GROMACS .gro file of C-alpha atoms in nm:
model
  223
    1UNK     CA    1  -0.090  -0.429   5.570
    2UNK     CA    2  -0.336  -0.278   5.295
    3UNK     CA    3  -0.065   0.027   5.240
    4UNK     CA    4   0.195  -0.236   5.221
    5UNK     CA    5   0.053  -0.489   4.996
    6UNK     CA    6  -0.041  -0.181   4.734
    7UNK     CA    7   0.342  -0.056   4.749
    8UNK     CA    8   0.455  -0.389   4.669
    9UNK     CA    9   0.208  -0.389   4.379
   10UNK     CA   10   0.315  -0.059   4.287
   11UNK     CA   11   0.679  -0.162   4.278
   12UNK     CA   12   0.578  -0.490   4.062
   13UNK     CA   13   0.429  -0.292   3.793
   14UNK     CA   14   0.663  -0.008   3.740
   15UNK     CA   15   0.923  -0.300   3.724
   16UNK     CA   16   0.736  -0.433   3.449
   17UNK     CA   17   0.684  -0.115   3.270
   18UNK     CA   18   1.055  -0.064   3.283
   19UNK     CA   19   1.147  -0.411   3.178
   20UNK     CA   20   0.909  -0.403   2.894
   21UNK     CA   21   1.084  -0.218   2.613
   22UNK     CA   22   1.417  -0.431   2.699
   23UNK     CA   23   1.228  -0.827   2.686
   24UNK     CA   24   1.124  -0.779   2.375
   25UNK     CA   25   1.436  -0.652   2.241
   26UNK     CA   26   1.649  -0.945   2.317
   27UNK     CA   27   1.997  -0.971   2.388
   28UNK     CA   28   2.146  -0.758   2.072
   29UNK     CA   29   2.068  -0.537   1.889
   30UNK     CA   30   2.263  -0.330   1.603
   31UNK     CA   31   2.149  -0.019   1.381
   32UNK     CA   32   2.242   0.278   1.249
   33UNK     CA   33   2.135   0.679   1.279
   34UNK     CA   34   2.251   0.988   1.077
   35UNK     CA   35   2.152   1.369   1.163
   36UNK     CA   36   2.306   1.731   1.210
   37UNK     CA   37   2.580   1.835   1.495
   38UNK     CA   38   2.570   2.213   1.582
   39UNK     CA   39   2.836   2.344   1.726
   40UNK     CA   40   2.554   2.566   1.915
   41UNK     CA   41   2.640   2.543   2.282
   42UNK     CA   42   2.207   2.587   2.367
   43UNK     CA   43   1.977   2.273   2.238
   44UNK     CA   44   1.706   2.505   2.007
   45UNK     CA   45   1.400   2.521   2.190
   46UNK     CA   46   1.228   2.722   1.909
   47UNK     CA   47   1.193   2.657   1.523
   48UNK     CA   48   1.410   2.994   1.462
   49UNK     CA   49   1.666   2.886   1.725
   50UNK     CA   50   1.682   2.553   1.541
   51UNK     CA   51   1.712   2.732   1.176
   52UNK     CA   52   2.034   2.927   1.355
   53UNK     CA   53   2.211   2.650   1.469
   54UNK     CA   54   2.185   2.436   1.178
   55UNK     CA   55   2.267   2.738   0.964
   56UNK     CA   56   2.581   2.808   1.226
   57UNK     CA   57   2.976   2.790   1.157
   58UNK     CA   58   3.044   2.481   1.260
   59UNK     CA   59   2.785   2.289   1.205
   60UNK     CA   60   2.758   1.963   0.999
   61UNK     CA   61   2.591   1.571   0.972
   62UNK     CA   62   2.666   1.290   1.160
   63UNK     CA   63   2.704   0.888   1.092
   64UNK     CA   64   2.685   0.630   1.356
   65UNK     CA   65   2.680   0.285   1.382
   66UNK     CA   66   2.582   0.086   1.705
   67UNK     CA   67   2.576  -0.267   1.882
   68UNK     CA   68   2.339  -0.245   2.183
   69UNK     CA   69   2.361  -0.508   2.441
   70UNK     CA   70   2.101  -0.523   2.660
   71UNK     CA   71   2.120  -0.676   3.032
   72UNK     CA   72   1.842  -0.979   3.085
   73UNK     CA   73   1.560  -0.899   3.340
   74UNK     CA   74   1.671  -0.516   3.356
   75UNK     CA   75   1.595  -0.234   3.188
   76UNK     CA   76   1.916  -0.120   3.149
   77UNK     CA   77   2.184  -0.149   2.799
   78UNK     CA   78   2.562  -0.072   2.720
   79UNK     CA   79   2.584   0.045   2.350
   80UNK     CA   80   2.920   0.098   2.188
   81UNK     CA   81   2.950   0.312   1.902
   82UNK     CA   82   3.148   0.418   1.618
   83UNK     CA   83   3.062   0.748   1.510
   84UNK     CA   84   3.183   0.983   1.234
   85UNK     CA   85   3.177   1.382   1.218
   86UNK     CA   86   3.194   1.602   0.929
   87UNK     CA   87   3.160   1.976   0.982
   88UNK     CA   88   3.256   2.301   0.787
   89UNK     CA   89   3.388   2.618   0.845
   90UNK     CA   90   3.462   2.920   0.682
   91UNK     CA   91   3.818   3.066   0.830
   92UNK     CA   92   4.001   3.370   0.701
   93UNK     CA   93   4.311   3.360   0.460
   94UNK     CA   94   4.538   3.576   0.301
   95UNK     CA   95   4.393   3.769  -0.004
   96UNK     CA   96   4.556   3.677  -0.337
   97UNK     CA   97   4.774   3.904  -0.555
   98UNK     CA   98   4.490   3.945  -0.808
   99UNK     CA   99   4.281   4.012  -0.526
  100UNK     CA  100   4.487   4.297  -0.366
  101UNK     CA  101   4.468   4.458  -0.719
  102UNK     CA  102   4.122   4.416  -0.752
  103UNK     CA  103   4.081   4.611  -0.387
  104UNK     CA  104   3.945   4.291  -0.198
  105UNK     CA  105   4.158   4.300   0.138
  106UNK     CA  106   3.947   4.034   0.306
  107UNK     CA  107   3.940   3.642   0.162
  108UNK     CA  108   3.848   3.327   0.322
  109UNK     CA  109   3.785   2.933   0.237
  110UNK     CA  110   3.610   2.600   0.333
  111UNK     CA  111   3.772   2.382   0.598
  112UNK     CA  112   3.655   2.067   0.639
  113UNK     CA  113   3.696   1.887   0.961
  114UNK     CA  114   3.617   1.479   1.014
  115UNK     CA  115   3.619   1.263   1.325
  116UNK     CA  116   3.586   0.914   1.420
  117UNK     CA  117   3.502   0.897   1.780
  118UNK     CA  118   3.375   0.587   2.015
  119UNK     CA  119   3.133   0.621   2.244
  120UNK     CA  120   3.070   0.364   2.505
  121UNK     CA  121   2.686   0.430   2.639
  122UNK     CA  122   2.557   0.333   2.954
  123UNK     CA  123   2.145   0.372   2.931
  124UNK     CA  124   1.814   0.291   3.053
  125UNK     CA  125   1.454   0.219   2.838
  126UNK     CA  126   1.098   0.268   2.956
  127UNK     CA  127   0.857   0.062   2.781
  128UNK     CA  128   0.510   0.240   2.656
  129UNK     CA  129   0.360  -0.063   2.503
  130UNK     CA  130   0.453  -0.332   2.297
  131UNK     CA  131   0.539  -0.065   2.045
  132UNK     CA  132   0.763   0.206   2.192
  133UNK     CA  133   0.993   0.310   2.448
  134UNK     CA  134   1.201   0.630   2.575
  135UNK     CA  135   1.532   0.579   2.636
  136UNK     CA  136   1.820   0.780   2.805
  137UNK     CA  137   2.203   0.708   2.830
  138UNK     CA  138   2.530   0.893   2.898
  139UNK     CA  139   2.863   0.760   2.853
  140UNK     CA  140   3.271   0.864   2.741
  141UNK     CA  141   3.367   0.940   2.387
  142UNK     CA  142   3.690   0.832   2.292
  143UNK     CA  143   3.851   1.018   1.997
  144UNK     CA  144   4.000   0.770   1.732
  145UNK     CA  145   4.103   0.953   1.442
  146UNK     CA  146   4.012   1.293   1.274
  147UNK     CA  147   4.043   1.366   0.871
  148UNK     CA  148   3.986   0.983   0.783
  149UNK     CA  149   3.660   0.793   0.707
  150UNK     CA  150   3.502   0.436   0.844
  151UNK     CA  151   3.707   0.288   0.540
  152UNK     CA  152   4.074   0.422   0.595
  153UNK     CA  153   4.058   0.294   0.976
  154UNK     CA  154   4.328   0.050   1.059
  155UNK     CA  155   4.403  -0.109   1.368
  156UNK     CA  156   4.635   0.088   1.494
  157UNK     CA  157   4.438   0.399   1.467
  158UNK     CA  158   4.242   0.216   1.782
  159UNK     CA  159   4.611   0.153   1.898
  160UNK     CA  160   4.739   0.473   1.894
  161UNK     CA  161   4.407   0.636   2.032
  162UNK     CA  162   4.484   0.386   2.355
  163UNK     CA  163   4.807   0.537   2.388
  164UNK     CA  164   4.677   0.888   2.351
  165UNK     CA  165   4.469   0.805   2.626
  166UNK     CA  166   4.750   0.670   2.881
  167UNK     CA  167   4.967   0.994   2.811
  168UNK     CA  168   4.719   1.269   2.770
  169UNK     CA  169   4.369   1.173   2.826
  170UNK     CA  170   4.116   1.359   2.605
  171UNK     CA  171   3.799   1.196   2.698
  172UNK     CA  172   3.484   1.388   2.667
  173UNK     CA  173   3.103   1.279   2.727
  174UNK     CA  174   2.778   1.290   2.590
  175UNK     CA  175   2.430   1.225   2.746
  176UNK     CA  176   2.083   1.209   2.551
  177UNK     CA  177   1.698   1.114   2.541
  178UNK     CA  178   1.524   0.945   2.278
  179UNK     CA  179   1.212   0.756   2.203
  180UNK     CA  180   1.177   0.448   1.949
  181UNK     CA  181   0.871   0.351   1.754
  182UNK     CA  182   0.855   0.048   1.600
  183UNK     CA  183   1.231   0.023   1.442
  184UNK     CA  184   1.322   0.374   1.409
  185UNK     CA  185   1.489   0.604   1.678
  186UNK     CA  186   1.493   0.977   1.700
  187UNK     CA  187   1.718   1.107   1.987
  188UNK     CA  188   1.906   1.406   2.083
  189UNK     CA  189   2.248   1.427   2.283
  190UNK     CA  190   2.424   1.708   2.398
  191UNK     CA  191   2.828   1.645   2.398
  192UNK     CA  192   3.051   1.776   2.709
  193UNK     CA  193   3.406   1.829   2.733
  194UNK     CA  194   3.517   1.746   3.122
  195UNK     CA  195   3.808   2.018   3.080
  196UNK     CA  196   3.516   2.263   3.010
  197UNK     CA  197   3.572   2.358   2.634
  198UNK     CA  198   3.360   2.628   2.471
  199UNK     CA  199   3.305   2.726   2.122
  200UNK     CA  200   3.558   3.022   2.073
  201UNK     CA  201   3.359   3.246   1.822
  202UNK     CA  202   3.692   3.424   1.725
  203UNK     CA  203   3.894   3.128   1.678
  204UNK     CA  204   3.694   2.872   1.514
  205UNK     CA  205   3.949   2.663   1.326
  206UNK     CA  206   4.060   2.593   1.665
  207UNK     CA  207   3.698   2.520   1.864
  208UNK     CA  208   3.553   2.302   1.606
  209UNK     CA  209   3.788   1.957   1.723
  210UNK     CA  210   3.688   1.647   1.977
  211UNK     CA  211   3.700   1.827   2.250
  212UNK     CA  212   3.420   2.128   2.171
  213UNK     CA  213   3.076   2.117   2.347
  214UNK     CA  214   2.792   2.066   2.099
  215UNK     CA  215   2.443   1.898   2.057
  216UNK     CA  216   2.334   1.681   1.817
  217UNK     CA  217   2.028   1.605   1.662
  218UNK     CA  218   1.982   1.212   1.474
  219UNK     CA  219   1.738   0.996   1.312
  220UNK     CA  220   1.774   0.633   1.281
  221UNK     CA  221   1.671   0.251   1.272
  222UNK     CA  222   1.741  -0.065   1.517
  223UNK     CA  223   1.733  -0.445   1.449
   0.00000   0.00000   0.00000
């Protein structure tokens, strides 16, 4: 009876300790984060590792913008976002006339790439104290538009990207871990591609779309 009544208790309190960081979020919450997206298929584990992948082809800054509902009495959330992807890359071009004179056979320029994508989270929160929590979630990315910004969206850019879905689907994923102090959120995701994409180092016009695997890195704040 003794072992019983101390599992119970055990139970009761690591209920509580999971429930913590959600009751005193309330029902909704909305906020923003902004940090780097490495095309890097390996999450830096070292401070040189981390210099190489931000330094990488491919790699760029990310926007998001969130509403978080969480679910009463558990310590559980859904989160939709809308997220937006700017990256770089150097690819090779044709050398110019003036160039073949002056003896450069080699030539190459700046192509910049930009997504909108929606992400629909699924996560869970740990409370540690009144003032933070870890958190970790994992959920589909839906591709809505690539080379526009938050202001040139339309409604039929959600439209269409339903449509893409229903013909060709080209959902991917992305899991992460975070912790929150106070307001602001630091977390790290890593983004999968169910058809098993990979960066292709020769061909990286082509690898740096939707679809690639890639980790990102953000900083942010949550009301």
């Amino acid at each position: 009876m003794k072992k019983v009544i101390i599992s119970l208790l055990a139970i009761v309190l690591s209920s509580s300790a999971l429930m913590a960081g959600n009751n005193i979020l309330g029902i909704l919450n909305v906020g923003g984060r902004i940090g780097i997206v490495s095309s890097s298929e390996q999450i830096p584990d070292t401070t040189d590792a981390l210099k190489n992948a931000i330094t990488a082809q491919g790699t760029g800054w990310t926007g998001t913008v969130f509403a978080r509902v969480n679910i009463p009495k558990l310590p559980i959330y859904i989160q939709p976002e809308l997220q937006y992807t700017n990256s770089q890359i150097k690819v090779p071009t044709l050398p110019s006339v003036d160039e073949l004179l002056g003896g450069k056979t080699e030539s190459e320029e700046v192509v910049t790439n930009t997504y909108i994508d929606l992400p629909v989270l699924v996560g869970a929160e740990i409370g540690l104290g009144g003032l933070a929590s870890v958190r970790i979630n994992a959920g589909p990315v839906v591709n809505i538009a690539n080379n526009k910004g938050f202001k040139d969206l339309k409604e039929e850019d959600f439209l269409n990207a339903w449509d893409r879905l229903k013909e060709d689907p080209t959902i991917t994923w992305t899991a992460g871990i975070g912790i929150k102090v106070l307001s602001l959120i630091a977390e790290v995701r890593y983004n999968g591609n169910f058809k098993g994409g990979k960066v292709d180092a020769e061909n990286l016009q082509e690898s740096i779309d939707p679809n690639r695997t890639s980790w990102n890195l953000s900083l942010g704040v949550m009301f």
